[in-house]
Short mmCIF file of C-alpha atoms in Angstrom, two decimals:
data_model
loop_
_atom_site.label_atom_id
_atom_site.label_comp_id
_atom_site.label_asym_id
_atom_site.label_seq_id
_atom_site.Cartn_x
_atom_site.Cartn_y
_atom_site.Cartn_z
CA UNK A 32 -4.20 -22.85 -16.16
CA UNK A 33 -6.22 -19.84 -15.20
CA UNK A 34 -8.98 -22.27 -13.25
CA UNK A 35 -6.03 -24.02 -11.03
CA UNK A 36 -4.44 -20.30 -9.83
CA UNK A 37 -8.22 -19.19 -9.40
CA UNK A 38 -8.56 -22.45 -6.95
CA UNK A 39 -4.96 -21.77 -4.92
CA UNK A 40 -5.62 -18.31 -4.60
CA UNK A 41 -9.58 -19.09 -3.48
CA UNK A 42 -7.33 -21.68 -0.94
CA UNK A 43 -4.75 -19.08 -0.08
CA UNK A 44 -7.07 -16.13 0.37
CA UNK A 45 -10.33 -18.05 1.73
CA UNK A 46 -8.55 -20.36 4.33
CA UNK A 47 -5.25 -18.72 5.26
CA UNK A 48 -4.49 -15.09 4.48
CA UNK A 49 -7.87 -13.75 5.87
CA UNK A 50 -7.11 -14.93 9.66
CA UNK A 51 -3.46 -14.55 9.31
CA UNK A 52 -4.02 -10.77 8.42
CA UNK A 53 -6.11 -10.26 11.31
CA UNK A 54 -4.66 -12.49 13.65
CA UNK A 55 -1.43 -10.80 13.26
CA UNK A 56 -2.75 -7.19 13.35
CA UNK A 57 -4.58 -8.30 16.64
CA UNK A 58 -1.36 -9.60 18.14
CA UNK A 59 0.44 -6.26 16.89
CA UNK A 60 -2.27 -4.30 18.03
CA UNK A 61 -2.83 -5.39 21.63
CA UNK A 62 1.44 -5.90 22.48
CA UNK A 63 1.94 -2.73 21.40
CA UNK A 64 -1.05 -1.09 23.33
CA UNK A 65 -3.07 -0.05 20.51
CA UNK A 66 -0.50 2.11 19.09
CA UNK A 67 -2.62 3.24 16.35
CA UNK A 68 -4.74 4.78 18.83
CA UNK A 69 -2.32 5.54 21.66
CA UNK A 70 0.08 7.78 18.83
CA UNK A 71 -1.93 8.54 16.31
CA UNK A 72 -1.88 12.28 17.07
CA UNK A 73 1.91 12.13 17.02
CA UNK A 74 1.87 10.28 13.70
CA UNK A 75 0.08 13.42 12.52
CA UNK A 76 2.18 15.83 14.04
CA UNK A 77 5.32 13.69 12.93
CA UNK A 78 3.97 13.74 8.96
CA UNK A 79 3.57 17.64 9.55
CA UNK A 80 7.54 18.55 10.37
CA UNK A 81 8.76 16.23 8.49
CA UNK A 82 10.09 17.85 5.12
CA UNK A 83 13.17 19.04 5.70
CA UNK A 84 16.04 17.44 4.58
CA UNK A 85 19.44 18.02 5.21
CA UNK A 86 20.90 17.68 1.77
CA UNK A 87 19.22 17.38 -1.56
CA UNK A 88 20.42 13.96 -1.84
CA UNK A 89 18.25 12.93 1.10
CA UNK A 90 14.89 11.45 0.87
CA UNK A 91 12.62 13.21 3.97
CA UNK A 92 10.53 10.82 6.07
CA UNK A 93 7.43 12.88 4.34
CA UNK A 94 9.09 12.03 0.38
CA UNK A 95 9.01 8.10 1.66
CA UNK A 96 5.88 8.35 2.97
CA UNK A 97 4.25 10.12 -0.07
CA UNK A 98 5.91 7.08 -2.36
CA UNK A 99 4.42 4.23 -0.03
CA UNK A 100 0.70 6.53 -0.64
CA UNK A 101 1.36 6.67 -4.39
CA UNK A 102 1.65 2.92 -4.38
CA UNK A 103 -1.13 2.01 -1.76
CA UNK A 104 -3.62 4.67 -3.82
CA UNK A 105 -4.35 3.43 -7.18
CA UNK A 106 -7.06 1.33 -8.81
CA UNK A 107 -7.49 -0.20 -5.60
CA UNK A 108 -9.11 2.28 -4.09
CA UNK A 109 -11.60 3.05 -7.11
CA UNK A 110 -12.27 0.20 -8.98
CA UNK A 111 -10.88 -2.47 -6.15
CA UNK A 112 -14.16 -0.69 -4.04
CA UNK A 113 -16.22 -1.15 -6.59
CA UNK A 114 -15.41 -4.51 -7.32
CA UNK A 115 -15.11 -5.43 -3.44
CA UNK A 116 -19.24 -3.91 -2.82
CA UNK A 117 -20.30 -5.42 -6.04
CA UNK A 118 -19.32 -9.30 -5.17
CA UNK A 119 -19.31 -8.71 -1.47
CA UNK A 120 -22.20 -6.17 -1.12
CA UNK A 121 -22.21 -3.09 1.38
CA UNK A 122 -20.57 -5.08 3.93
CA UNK A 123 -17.42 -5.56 2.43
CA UNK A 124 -16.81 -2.03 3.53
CA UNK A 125 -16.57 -2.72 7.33
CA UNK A 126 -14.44 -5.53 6.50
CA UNK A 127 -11.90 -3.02 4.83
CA UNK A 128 -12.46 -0.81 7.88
CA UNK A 129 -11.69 -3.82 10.08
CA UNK A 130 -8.08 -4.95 8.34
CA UNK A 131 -7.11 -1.53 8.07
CA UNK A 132 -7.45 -0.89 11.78
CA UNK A 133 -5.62 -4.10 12.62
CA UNK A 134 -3.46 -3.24 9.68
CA UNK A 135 -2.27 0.05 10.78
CA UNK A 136 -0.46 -1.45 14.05
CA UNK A 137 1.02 -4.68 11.65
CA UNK A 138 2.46 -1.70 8.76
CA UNK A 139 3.78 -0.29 12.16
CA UNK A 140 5.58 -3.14 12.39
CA UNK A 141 6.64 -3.63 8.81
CA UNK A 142 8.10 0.02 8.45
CA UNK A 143 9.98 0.25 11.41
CA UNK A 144 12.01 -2.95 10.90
CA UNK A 145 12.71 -1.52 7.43
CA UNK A 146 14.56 1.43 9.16
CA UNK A 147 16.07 -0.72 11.04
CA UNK A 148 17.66 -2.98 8.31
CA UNK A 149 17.94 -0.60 5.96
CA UNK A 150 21.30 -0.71 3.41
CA UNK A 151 23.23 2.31 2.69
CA UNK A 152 23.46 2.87 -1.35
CA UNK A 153 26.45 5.55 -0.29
CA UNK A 154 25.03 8.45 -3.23
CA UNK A 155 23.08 9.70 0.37
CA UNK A 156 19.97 7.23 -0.53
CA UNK A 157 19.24 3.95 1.38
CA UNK A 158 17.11 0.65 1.02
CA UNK A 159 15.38 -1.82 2.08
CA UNK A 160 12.26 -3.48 3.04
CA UNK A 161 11.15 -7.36 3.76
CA UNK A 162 14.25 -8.70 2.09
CA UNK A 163 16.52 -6.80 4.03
CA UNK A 164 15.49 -7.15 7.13
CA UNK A 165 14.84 -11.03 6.55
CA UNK A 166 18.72 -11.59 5.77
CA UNK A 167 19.55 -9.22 8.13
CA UNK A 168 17.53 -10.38 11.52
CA UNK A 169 16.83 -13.82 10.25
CA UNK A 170 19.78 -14.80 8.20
CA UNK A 171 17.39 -16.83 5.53
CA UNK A 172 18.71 -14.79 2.55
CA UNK A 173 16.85 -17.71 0.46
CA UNK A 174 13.69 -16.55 1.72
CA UNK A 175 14.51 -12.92 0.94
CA UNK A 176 15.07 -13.94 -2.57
CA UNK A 177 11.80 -15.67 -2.36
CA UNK A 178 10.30 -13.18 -1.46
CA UNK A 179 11.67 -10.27 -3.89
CA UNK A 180 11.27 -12.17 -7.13
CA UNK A 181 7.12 -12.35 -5.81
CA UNK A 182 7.51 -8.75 -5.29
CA UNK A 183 9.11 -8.17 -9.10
CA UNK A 184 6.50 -10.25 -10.20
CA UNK A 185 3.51 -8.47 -8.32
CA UNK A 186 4.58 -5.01 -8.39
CA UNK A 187 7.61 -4.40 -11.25
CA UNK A 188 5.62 -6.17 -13.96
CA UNK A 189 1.76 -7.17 -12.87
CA UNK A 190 0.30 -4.40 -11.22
CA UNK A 191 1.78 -1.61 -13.31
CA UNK A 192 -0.07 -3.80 -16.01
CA UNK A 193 -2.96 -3.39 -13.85
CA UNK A 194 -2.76 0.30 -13.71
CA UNK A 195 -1.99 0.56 -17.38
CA UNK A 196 -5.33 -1.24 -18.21
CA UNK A 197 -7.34 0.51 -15.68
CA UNK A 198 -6.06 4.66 -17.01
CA UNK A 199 -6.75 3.16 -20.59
CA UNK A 200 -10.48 1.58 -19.50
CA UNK A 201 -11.03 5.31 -17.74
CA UNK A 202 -10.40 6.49 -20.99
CA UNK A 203 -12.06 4.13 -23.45
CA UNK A 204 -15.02 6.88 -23.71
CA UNK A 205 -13.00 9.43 -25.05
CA UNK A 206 -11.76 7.40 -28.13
CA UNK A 207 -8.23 7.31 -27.43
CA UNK A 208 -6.76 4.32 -29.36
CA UNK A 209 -5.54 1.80 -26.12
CA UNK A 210 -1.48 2.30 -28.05
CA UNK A 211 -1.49 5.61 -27.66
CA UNK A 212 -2.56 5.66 -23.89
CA UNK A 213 0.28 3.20 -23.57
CA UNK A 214 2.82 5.12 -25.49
CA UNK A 215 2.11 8.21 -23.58
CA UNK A 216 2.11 6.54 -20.07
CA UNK A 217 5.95 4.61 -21.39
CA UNK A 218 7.22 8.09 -22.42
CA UNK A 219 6.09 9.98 -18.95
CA UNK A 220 7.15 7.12 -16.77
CA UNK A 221 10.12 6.42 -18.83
CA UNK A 222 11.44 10.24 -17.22
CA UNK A 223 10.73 9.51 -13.71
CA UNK A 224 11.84 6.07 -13.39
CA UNK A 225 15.09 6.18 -15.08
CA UNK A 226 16.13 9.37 -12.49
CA UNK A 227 15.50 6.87 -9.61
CA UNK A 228 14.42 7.22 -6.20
CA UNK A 229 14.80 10.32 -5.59
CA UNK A 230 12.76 11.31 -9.12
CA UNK A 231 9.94 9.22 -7.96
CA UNK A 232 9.64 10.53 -4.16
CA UNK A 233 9.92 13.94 -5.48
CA UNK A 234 6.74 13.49 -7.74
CA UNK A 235 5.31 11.43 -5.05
CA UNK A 236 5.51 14.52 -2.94
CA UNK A 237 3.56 16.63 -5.37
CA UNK A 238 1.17 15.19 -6.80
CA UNK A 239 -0.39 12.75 -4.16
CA UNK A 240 -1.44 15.14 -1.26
CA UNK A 241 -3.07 17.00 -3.91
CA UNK A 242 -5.00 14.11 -5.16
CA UNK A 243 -5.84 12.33 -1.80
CA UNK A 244 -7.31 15.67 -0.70
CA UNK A 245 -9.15 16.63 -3.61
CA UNK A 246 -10.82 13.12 -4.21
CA UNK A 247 -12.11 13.48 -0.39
CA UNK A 248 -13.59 16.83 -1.08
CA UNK A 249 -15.84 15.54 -3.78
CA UNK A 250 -16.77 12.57 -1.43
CA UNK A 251 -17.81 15.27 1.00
CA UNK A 252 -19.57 17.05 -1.02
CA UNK A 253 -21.58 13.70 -1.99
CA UNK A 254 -22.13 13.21 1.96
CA UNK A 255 -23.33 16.55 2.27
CA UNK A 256 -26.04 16.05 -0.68
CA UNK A 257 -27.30 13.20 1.20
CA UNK A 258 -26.62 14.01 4.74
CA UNK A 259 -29.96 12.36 6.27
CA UNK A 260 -29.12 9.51 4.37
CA UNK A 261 -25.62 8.64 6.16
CA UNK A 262 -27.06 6.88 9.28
CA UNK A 263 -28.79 4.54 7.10
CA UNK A 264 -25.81 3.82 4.87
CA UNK A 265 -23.76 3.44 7.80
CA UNK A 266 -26.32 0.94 9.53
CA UNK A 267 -26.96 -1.12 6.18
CA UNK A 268 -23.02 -1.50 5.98
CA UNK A 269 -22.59 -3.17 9.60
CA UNK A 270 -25.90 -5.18 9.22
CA UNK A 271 -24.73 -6.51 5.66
CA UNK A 272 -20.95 -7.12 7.41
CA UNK A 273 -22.92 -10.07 9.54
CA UNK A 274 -25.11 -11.10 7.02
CA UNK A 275 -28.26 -9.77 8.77
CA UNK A 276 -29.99 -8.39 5.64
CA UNK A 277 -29.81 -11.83 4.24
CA UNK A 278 -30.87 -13.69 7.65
CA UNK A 279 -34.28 -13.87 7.48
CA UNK A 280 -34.67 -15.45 4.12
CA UNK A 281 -31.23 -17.90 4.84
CA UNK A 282 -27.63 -17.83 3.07
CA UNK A 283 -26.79 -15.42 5.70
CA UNK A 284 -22.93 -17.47 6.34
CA UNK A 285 -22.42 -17.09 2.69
CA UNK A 286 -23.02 -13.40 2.25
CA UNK A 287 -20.97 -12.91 5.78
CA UNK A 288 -17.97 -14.88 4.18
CA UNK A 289 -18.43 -13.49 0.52
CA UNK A 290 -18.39 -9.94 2.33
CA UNK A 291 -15.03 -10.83 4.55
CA UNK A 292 -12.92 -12.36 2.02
CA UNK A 293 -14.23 -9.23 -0.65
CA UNK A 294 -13.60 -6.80 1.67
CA UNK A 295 -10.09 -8.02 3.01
CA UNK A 296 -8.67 -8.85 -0.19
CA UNK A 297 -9.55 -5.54 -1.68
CA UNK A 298 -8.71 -4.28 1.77
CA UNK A 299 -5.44 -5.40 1.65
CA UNK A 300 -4.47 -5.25 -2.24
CA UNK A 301 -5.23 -0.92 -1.58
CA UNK A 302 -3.73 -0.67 1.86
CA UNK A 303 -0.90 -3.02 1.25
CA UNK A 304 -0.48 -3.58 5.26
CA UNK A 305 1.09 -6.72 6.02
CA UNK A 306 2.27 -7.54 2.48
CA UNK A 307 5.43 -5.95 2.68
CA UNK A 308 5.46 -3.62 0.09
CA UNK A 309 5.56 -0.52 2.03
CA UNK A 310 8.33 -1.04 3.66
CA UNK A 311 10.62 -0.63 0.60
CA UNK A 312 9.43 3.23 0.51
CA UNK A 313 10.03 3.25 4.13
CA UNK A 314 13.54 2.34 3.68
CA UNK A 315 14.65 4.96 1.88
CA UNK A 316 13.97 7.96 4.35
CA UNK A 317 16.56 10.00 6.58
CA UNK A 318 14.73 9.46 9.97
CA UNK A 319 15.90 9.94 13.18
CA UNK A 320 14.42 6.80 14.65
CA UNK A 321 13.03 3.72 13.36
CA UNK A 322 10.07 4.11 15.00
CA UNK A 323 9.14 7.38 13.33
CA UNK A 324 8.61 5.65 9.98
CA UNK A 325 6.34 2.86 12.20
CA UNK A 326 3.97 5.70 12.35
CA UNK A 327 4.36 6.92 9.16
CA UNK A 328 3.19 3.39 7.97
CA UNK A 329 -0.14 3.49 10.04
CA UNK A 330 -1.00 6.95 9.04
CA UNK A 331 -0.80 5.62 5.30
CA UNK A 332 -2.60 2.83 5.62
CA UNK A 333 -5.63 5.11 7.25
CA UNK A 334 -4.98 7.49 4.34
CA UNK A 335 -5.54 4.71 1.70
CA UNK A 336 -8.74 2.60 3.53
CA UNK A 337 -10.35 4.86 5.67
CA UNK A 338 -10.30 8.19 4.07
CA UNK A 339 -9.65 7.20 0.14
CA UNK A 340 -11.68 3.88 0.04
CA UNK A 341 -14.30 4.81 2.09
CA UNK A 342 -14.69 7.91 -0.08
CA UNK A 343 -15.39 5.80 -3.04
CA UNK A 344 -17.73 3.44 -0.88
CA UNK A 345 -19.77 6.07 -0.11
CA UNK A 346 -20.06 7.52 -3.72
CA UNK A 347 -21.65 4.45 -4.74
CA UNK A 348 -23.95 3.24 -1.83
CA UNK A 349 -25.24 7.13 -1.70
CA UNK A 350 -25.62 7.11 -5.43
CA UNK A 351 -28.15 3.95 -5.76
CA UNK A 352 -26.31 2.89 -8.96
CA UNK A 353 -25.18 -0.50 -7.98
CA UNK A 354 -27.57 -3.71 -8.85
CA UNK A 355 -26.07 -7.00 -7.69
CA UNK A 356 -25.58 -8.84 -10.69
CA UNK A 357 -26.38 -6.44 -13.90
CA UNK A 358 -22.43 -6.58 -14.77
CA UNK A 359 -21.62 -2.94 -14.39
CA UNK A 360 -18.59 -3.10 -11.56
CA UNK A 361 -15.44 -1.83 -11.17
CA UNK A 362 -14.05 1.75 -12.70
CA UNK A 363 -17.51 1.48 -14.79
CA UNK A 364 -19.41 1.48 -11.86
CA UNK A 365 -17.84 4.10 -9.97
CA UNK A 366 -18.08 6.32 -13.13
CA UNK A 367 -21.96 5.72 -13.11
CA UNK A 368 -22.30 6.31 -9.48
CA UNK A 369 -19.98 10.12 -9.97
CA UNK A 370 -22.17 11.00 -12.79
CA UNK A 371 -25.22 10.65 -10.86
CA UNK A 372 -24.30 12.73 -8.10
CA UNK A 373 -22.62 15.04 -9.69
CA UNK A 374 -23.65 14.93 -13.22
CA UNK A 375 -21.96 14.55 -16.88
CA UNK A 376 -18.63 15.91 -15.54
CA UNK A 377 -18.34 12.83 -12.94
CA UNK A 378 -16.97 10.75 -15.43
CA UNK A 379 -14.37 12.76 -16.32
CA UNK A 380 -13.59 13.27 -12.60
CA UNK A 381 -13.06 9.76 -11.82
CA UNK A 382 -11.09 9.13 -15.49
CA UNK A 383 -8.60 11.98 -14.02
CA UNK A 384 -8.68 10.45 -10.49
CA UNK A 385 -7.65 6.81 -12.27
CA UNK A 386 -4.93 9.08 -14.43
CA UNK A 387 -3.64 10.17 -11.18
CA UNK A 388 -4.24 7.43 -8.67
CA UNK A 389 -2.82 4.74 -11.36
CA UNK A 390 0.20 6.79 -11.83
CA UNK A 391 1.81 7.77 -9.25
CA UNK A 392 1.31 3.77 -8.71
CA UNK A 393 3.15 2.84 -11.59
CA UNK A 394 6.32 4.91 -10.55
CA UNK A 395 6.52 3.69 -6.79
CA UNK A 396 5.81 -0.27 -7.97
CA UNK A 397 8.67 0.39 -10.35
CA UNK A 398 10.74 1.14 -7.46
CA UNK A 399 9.74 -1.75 -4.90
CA UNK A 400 10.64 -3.99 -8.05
CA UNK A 401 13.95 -2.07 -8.52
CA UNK A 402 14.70 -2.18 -4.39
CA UNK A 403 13.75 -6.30 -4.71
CA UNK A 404 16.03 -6.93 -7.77
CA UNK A 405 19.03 -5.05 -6.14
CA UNK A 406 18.67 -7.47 -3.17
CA UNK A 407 19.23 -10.43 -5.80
CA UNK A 408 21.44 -8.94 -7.44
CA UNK A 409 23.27 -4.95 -7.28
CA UNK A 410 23.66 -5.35 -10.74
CA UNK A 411 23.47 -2.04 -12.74
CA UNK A 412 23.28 -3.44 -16.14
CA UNK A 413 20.47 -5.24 -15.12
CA UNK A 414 18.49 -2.63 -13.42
CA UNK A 415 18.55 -1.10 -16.49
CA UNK A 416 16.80 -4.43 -18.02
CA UNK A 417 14.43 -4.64 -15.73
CA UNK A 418 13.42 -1.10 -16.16
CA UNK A 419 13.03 -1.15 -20.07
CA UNK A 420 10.70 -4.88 -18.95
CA UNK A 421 8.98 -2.55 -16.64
CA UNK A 422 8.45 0.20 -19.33
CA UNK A 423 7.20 -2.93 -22.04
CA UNK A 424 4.44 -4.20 -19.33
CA UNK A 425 2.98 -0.76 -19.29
CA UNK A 426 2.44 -0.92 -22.87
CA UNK A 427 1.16 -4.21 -23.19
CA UNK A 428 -0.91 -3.43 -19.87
CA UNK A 429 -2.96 -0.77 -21.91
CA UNK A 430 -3.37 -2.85 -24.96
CA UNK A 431 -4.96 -5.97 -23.25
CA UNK A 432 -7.52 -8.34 -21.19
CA UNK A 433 -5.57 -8.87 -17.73
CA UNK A 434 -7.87 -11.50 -16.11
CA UNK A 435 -4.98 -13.51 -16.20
CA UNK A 436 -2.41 -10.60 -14.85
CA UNK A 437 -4.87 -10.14 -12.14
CA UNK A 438 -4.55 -14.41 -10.96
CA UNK A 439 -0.58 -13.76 -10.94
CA UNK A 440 -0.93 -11.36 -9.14
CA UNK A 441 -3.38 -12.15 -6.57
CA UNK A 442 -1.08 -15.57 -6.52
CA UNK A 443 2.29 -13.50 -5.65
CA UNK A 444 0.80 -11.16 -3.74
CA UNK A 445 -0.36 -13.85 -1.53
CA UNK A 446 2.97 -15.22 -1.46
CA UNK A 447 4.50 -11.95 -0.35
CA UNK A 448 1.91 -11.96 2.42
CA UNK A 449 2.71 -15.14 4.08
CA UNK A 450 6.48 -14.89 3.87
CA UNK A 451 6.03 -11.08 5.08
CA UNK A 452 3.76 -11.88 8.03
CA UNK A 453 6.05 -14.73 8.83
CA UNK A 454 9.23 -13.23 9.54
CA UNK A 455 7.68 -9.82 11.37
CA UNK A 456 6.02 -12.25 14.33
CA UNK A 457 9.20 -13.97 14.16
CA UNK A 458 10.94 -10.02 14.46
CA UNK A 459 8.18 -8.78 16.64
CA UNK A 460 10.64 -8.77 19.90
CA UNK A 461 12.99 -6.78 18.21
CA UNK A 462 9.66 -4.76 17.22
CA UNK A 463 8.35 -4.13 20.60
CA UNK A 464 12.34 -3.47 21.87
CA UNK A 465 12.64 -0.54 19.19
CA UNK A 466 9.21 0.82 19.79
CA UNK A 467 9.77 0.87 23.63
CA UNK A 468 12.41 3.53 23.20
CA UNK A 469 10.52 5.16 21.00
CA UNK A 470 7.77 5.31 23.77
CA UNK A 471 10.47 6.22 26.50
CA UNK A 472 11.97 9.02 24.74
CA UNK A 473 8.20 10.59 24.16
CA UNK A 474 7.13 9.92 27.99
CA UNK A 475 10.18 11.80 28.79
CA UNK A 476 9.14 15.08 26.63
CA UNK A 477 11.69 14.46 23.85
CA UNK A 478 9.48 15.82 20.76
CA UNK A 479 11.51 13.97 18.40
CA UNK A 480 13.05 10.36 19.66
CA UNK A 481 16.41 10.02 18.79
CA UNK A 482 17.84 5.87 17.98
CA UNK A 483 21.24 5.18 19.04
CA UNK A 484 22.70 2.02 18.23
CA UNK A 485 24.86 1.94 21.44
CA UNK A 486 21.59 0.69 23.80
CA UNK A 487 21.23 -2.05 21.43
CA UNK A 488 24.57 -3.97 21.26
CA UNK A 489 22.36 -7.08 20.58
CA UNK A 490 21.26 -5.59 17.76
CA UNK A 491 25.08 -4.32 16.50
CA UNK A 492 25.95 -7.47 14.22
CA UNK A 493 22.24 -7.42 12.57
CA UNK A 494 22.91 -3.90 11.45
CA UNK A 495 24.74 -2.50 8.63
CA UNK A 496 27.94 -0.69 10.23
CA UNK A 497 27.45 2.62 7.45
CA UNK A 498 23.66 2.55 9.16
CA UNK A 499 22.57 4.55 12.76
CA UNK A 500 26.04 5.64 13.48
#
């Protein structure tokens, strides 16, 4: 069973998802301008006044976006590098850089057709996300299911087994029976997920600027130990990107498409742009315009691949640890390549960077599950299922070998993908439409744009009434 899901998602990810991925982030990219360029100062500026709330019961722009970073920064970004430089070698790295660029103008998108779509829960909390906006805009509600039982598959149940397995692996060294890292991670999450959304974003909030920033720091620090070594690095990871290393003795096509398809899939799985994940925290925010959580999107999905990833990337090529084919990949190999920069304490660093990153990942998937479940069914009984099932995959997550978890989920993640990138070129009018104002408003000094539903009337029968008023 495990050899035919290896072979569809070798199909899905080798022949289809790589070009779709880019080819849609360069279509996003160029009709919108380059808007990850053109407004990334105002995403900045945006993220910087934007934690105020008008009631408690509100979720700030800032609380959503901290919830999309807690799920986009998890195991991905440690051992996904790792894994991604070990198969792919140094090149995989400007491959991540590449889908990350294009990716930040596709999560643009993504996010602001969430706003756009979004449902009113009427407790002062919203949702939404792919689902939504597919019924909404599209009126294929069957394709919305489709799409949210991939996402409870992929998110509620196999990547919080993921980053059960990966905090208990961190740990392994420290002797910590596996069923008591479980037990400890059911209890903790137990008390955020069962206070909802606005438990999650408000942990979110905390703990992941903290993190983000203090991983960095130590990456810096690595940079600066090595400083005369960076133009090298840099140089080895374009020339390995197009296979010139390899050129001269042949196999050069092989290492360029082993490097693309490493570097994209481990691109994507931490930076989630595209796959429609994101927008579900995106949602959930009080924002003044729909296009204010567009940028919100790109600035997390430079956050997760360009400042987080390449942080790790550089901890390893700097460190001289890695040896293409010796076995020692993944969280094992970052470990090795912290301890040599930094000494015996490095492996305790990155175990408390997996604690942290894995986390805070574990909450926010619980939530895109919950969000994707409520679109099947608004059923409180069995959100309250689905949330002890959530709780029971974290356990067994710790306890045991997920090469098969990881097929699934590679498999539905795929899934989500296509039927993600589908309908958002099939919304991208409507994209371009919304982001115009946005544009307007800024051209004509308005610091924050304002969306009013009354320049849209095309738009009025799409949208929830209780929504934009």
């Amino acid at each position: 069973m495990i050899h035919i899901i290896d072979a569809i998602n070798n199909l899905i990810w080798g022949n289809v998802l790589i070009y779709l991925l880019i080819g849609s982030g360069l279509f996003f990219t160029l009709r919108t301008q380059f808007v990850q360029l053109r407004r990334f100062p105002q995403a900045f500026r945006i993220m910087l006044n934007s934690r105020q709330r008008k009631s408690e019961t509100h979720i700030s722009p800032f609380q959503a976006f901290c919830t999309s970073l807690a799920a986009r920064i998890g195991t991905g970004n440690i051992a996904g590098v790792a894994i991604a430089i070990y198969l792919g070698g140094p090149g995989a790295v400007f491959w991540m850089w590449i889908i990350a660029l294009f990716g930040m103008a596709t999560s643009v998108a993504e996010n602001t057709l969430a706003q756009l779509y979004k449902t009113n829960n009427h407790d002062g909390t919203f949702r939404g996300g792919p689902a939504y906006y597919i019924e909404k805009a599209m009126k294929m509600r069957w394709l919305g299911i489709m799409f949210s039982i991939a996402m409870i598959i992929a998110y509620g149940f196999a990547f919080n087994s993921v980053q059960a397995n990966s905090i208990a692996l961190a740990f392994k060294h420290y002797g910590i029976p596996n069923y008591w890292i479980g037990t400890i991670l059911v209890g903790v999450s137990s008390l955020i997920i069962f206070g909802g959304i606005r438990s999650i974003s408000r942990v979110a909030e905390m703990i992941v600027p903290v993190m983000a920033i203090g991983y960095m720091i130590v990456a810096l620090m690595v940079v600066a130990l090595h400083i005369t070594e960076l133009p090298a690095m840099l140089t080895l990871i374009v020339k390995s990107a197009f296979g010139l290393k390899t050129a001269a003795s042949g196999g050069a096509g092989y290492m360029i498409s082993q490097a693309m398809m490493q570097g994209v899939k481990r691109g994507l799985f931490s930076n989630e742009a595209g796959i429609g994940s994101a927008p579900n925290a995106a949602a959930t925010a009080h924002s003044m315009h729909p296009g204010n959580q567009g940028m919100f999107g790109m600035l997390g999905v430079f956050m997760d691949t360009i400042i987080v990833c390449t942080s790790t990337a550089v901890i390893i090529l700097m460190s001289g640890v890695l040896v293409p084919g010796n076995g020692v990949t993944g969280v094992q190999l970052t470990q090795a390549a912290m301890t040599s920069e930094v000494g015996v304490w490095g492996e305790h660093l990155v175990a408390l960077a997996i604690l942290l990153f894995a986390f805070t990942s574990i909450i926010a998937n619980y939530y895109y599950g919950e969000s994707s479940l409520r679109f099947i069914s608004d059923n409180k009984k069995l959100v309250s299922v689905f949330r002890l099932l959530v709780l029971g995959m974290i356990f067994w997550g710790a306890e045991s070998n997920l090469t098969t978890v990881w097929a699934f989920a590679d498999l539905s993640m795929g899934m989500m993908t296509f039927i993600n990138l589908t309908a958002i070129l099939a919304l991208s009018k409507i994209v371009f439409i919304v982001l115009k104002d946005y544009d307007d408003q800024l051209k004509q000094g308005i610091a924050q744009p304002i969306f009013s539903r009354k320049k849209f009337p095309f738009l009025d029968q799409s949208i929830d009434k209780d929504v934009w008023k």
